[in-house]
Amino acid sequence: MKRLLAVLALLMAAQPALAQADAAAQKQILELMNRDRVARRLMPLEADAKLTEAAQQHAARMAQSRAISHQFFEEPSAAARIVATGLHVDLVGENVASSQNAAGAHAALMKSLAHRANILNPRFTHVGIGAFRDDHGDLYVTEDFSRKVAEYSVPQAESRLLDFIANLRRAAHARPLPLVVHPELEELACAMAHDDLISTVKVRALPGVSTTVVFTASDLTASPRPLSRLKDAPGTSLGIGVCYSASAPRVIPVYWAVVVTYF
């Protein structure tokens, strides 16, 4: 009987702690964070629903485990969790903390150089905050940061590159080049992402290629610098292939682009 009780006690101890969301603490932390940013003439961070959901899930896991960590066993990394929300971002970060209350958690993070740097990073634009209490009342906090960039589908990205090239050639008084659709260019762009290698070797082997430009870009709001090579490049037509993808060492997806002119 004693043996059975011991087994039951071990099983009970192994159960995860209960976690309860603390919406008031979550709101207070955002206010404290933005107060400190504005005091330093930085733009306040905008709360993002997808980032908030990711942060809440991780904070709940910390409260259930009664431990702070950026990555628990079999859990994706912080960057992977943020990317999994589907947001288009080019910069991410995460803070985690445990305290008795929101003010204590924020104060502790501001005393840490690395965590303070995230809170006051002028490049971050959005944040998601999760705040959960364990069954002892301790508060566990996750802050997920990102810099959001404009979202474009692959066809939209290709159209933007086409417009950028047209504007460059117009400014250089060069002849406009009509677009010719070649699906293999997109395949080559995705192959570069798969290999995590920017290379013109396979592109230059295509028949009729005159000028080749390959590059990656996280943000297509402005014209990528490599396109300037095409402002007066010779040719009779233009081909564009884009693949939006992460690669083995790169968790954050980027646009992989192949642009060519044809004889």
XYZ file of C-alpha atoms in Angstrom:
263
model
C 0.000 0.000 0.000
C 2.845 2.397 0.879
C 4.417 1.584 -2.444
C 1.196 2.485 -4.284
C 0.924 5.782 -2.399
C 4.498 6.646 -3.348
C 3.765 5.994 -7.010
C 0.625 8.117 -6.824
C 2.578 10.926 -5.188
C 5.150 10.847 -7.968
C 2.436 10.940 -10.621
C 0.759 13.888 -8.940
C 4.064 15.754 -8.727
C 4.663 15.227 -12.420
C 1.433 16.984 -13.420
C 1.960 20.451 -14.949
C 0.960 23.437 -12.851
C -2.282 25.208 -13.640
C -1.830 28.433 -15.618
C -4.171 31.398 -15.491
C -3.970 34.336 -17.894
C -3.494 37.763 -16.314
C -4.885 40.285 -18.795
C -4.343 43.205 -16.415
C -0.644 42.405 -16.067
C -0.346 42.034 -19.819
C -1.863 45.481 -20.359
C 0.284 47.068 -17.647
C 3.517 45.675 -19.103
C 2.694 47.153 -22.513
C 2.016 50.515 -20.886
C 5.285 50.414 -18.915
C 7.230 49.354 -21.984
C 5.848 52.152 -24.138
C 6.253 54.699 -21.358
C 9.974 53.949 -21.300
C 10.218 54.091 -25.101
C 8.379 57.408 -25.405
C 10.528 58.884 -22.609
C 13.519 58.187 -24.859
C 11.778 59.645 -27.930
C 11.164 56.242 -29.460
C 7.948 55.256 -31.194
C 5.641 53.161 -28.995
C 5.244 49.525 -29.935
C 1.939 48.460 -31.425
C 0.324 45.355 -29.952
C -0.152 42.675 -32.593
C -2.783 39.961 -32.187
C -0.691 37.194 -33.775
C 2.386 38.053 -31.735
C 0.213 38.209 -28.626
C -1.134 34.732 -29.251
C 2.392 33.359 -29.697
C 3.574 35.102 -26.527
C 0.570 33.871 -24.540
C 1.146 30.272 -25.568
C 4.770 30.429 -24.435
C 3.970 32.268 -21.205
C 1.336 29.641 -20.379
C 3.907 26.920 -20.963
C 6.354 28.641 -18.616
C 3.681 28.958 -15.920
C 2.747 25.302 -16.316
C 6.407 24.315 -16.027
C 7.154 26.864 -13.280
C 10.304 27.768 -15.218
C 11.479 30.514 -17.561
C 13.022 29.508 -20.859
C 13.094 30.647 -24.461
C 12.735 27.074 -25.675
C 11.396 24.032 -23.870
C 11.991 20.454 -24.963
C 10.538 19.788 -28.444
C 9.391 23.410 -28.715
C 10.389 25.567 -31.717
C 12.802 28.433 -31.147
C 11.456 31.888 -30.350
C 12.137 33.071 -33.901
C 10.414 30.020 -35.386
C 7.375 30.545 -33.156
C 7.083 34.161 -34.276
C 7.500 33.280 -37.958
C 4.878 30.536 -37.571
C 2.264 33.247 -36.920
C 2.415 34.044 -40.636
C 3.584 37.616 -40.133
C 6.081 39.036 -42.627
C 8.972 40.273 -40.501
C 12.661 40.963 -40.926
C 13.658 41.295 -37.257
C 12.467 39.401 -34.181
C 13.316 39.169 -30.493
C 11.961 37.744 -27.266
C 12.091 38.536 -23.546
C 10.990 36.139 -20.792
C 10.676 36.863 -17.093
C 9.109 35.743 -13.846
C 8.062 37.948 -10.940
C 5.275 38.608 -8.473
C 3.690 41.354 -10.549
C 3.890 43.238 -13.845
C 5.955 46.131 -12.463
C 8.493 43.715 -10.997
C 8.806 41.792 -14.261
C 9.312 44.979 -16.280
C 11.847 46.377 -13.796
C 13.846 43.144 -13.899
C 13.912 43.154 -17.703
C 15.011 46.792 -17.834
C 17.951 45.972 -15.524
C 19.210 43.345 -17.978
C 21.189 44.829 -20.870
C 20.005 42.275 -23.447
C 16.333 42.474 -22.448
C 16.466 46.251 -22.143
C 17.917 46.403 -25.656
C 14.867 44.556 -26.998
C 12.432 46.844 -25.209
C 14.212 49.981 -26.445
C 15.183 48.748 -29.909
C 14.111 51.539 -32.301
C 13.783 49.057 -35.167
C 11.024 47.019 -33.531
C 7.524 48.113 -34.504
C 5.212 45.517 -32.918
C 5.005 43.396 -29.797
C 2.923 40.612 -28.339
C 2.800 40.098 -24.576
C 1.703 37.016 -22.670
C 1.269 37.059 -18.892
C 0.215 33.938 -16.959
C 0.230 32.979 -13.290
C 0.983 29.526 -11.963
C -0.984 27.914 -9.143
C 1.291 29.625 -6.584
C 0.452 33.054 -7.969
C 3.838 33.688 -9.586
C 3.693 35.690 -12.825
C 5.388 34.458 -16.007
C 5.842 36.900 -18.868
C 6.775 36.525 -22.532
C 7.386 39.515 -24.794
C 7.667 38.774 -28.534
C 9.011 41.625 -30.674
C 9.146 42.103 -34.433
C 9.644 44.584 -37.195
C 6.810 43.970 -39.625
C 7.331 44.519 -43.330
C 4.864 44.800 -46.187
C 3.384 41.470 -47.271
C 3.438 40.534 -50.944
C 2.448 37.306 -52.621
C 4.935 35.893 -55.146
C 3.012 37.394 -58.132
C 2.804 40.736 -56.317
C 6.530 40.624 -55.532
C 7.361 39.911 -59.177
C 5.112 42.788 -60.252
C 6.891 45.165 -57.863
C 10.290 44.156 -59.233
C 9.002 44.739 -62.754
C 7.815 48.229 -61.778
C 11.142 49.029 -60.082
C 13.066 47.972 -63.195
C 10.767 49.980 -65.478
C 11.315 53.094 -63.346
C 15.098 52.593 -63.318
C 15.249 52.211 -67.090
C 12.940 55.175 -67.645
C 15.183 57.367 -65.483
C 18.231 56.157 -67.442
C 16.467 56.797 -70.781
C 16.878 53.115 -71.622
C 14.481 51.143 -73.779
C 11.711 49.372 -71.782
C 11.896 45.587 -71.759
C 8.731 43.464 -72.067
C 8.280 40.692 -69.507
C 8.496 37.117 -70.727
C 7.205 34.463 -68.306
C 9.598 31.580 -67.717
C 8.524 29.280 -64.818
C 12.048 27.893 -64.504
C 13.199 31.221 -63.043
C 10.945 30.771 -60.021
C 12.198 27.192 -59.704
C 15.783 28.446 -59.703
C 14.924 31.049 -57.063
C 13.434 28.339 -54.832
C 16.472 26.129 -55.483
C 18.701 28.930 -54.174
C 16.562 29.105 -51.023
C 16.747 25.336 -50.612
C 20.541 25.398 -50.920
C 20.880 28.694 -49.023
C 23.157 29.856 -51.804
C 22.921 32.906 -54.057
C 24.415 31.797 -57.352
C 24.177 32.752 -61.014
C 25.717 29.541 -62.362
C 22.488 27.735 -63.275
C 20.800 30.954 -64.353
C 23.549 31.903 -66.782
C 23.293 28.432 -68.308
C 19.765 29.178 -69.557
C 19.517 29.814 -73.311
C 19.466 33.419 -74.495
C 20.377 35.019 -71.165
C 22.234 38.329 -71.439
C 22.341 39.883 -67.944
C 21.723 38.050 -64.659
C 20.865 39.529 -61.268
C 20.188 37.332 -58.222
C 19.596 38.543 -54.670
C 17.560 38.235 -51.496
C 15.402 40.936 -49.927
C 13.322 40.965 -46.781
C 11.430 44.146 -47.647
C 10.208 45.153 -51.102
C 8.897 48.552 -50.086
C 11.824 50.171 -51.887
C 13.785 49.032 -54.931
C 16.467 46.465 -53.999
C 19.927 47.844 -54.786
C 21.038 44.961 -57.073
C 18.342 45.943 -59.582
C 20.338 49.064 -60.452
C 22.462 46.836 -62.711
C 19.467 46.571 -65.024
C 18.896 50.292 -65.538
C 20.687 50.218 -68.875
C 21.381 46.515 -69.377
C 21.142 45.339 -72.989
C 18.443 42.927 -74.089
C 15.154 42.494 -75.860
C 13.044 41.100 -72.993
C 13.014 40.502 -69.269
C 12.388 37.468 -67.023
C 11.633 37.455 -63.278
C 11.369 34.602 -60.785
C 10.666 35.015 -57.055
C 10.452 32.538 -54.185
C 9.438 33.573 -50.657
C 11.123 31.084 -48.364
C 13.235 30.416 -45.324
C 16.356 28.292 -45.670
C 18.200 25.857 -43.422
C 20.068 28.412 -41.275
C 17.587 31.258 -41.873
C 14.403 30.969 -39.839
C 12.961 34.226 -41.150
C 11.743 33.924 -44.776
C 12.985 36.359 -47.412
C 12.324 36.948 -51.092
C 14.814 35.065 -53.273
C 14.878 36.679 -56.700
C 16.235 35.817 -60.129
C 16.047 38.553 -62.779
C 17.469 38.208 -66.282
C 17.489 40.023 -69.583
C 17.443 38.052 -72.816
C 19.280 38.717 -76.086
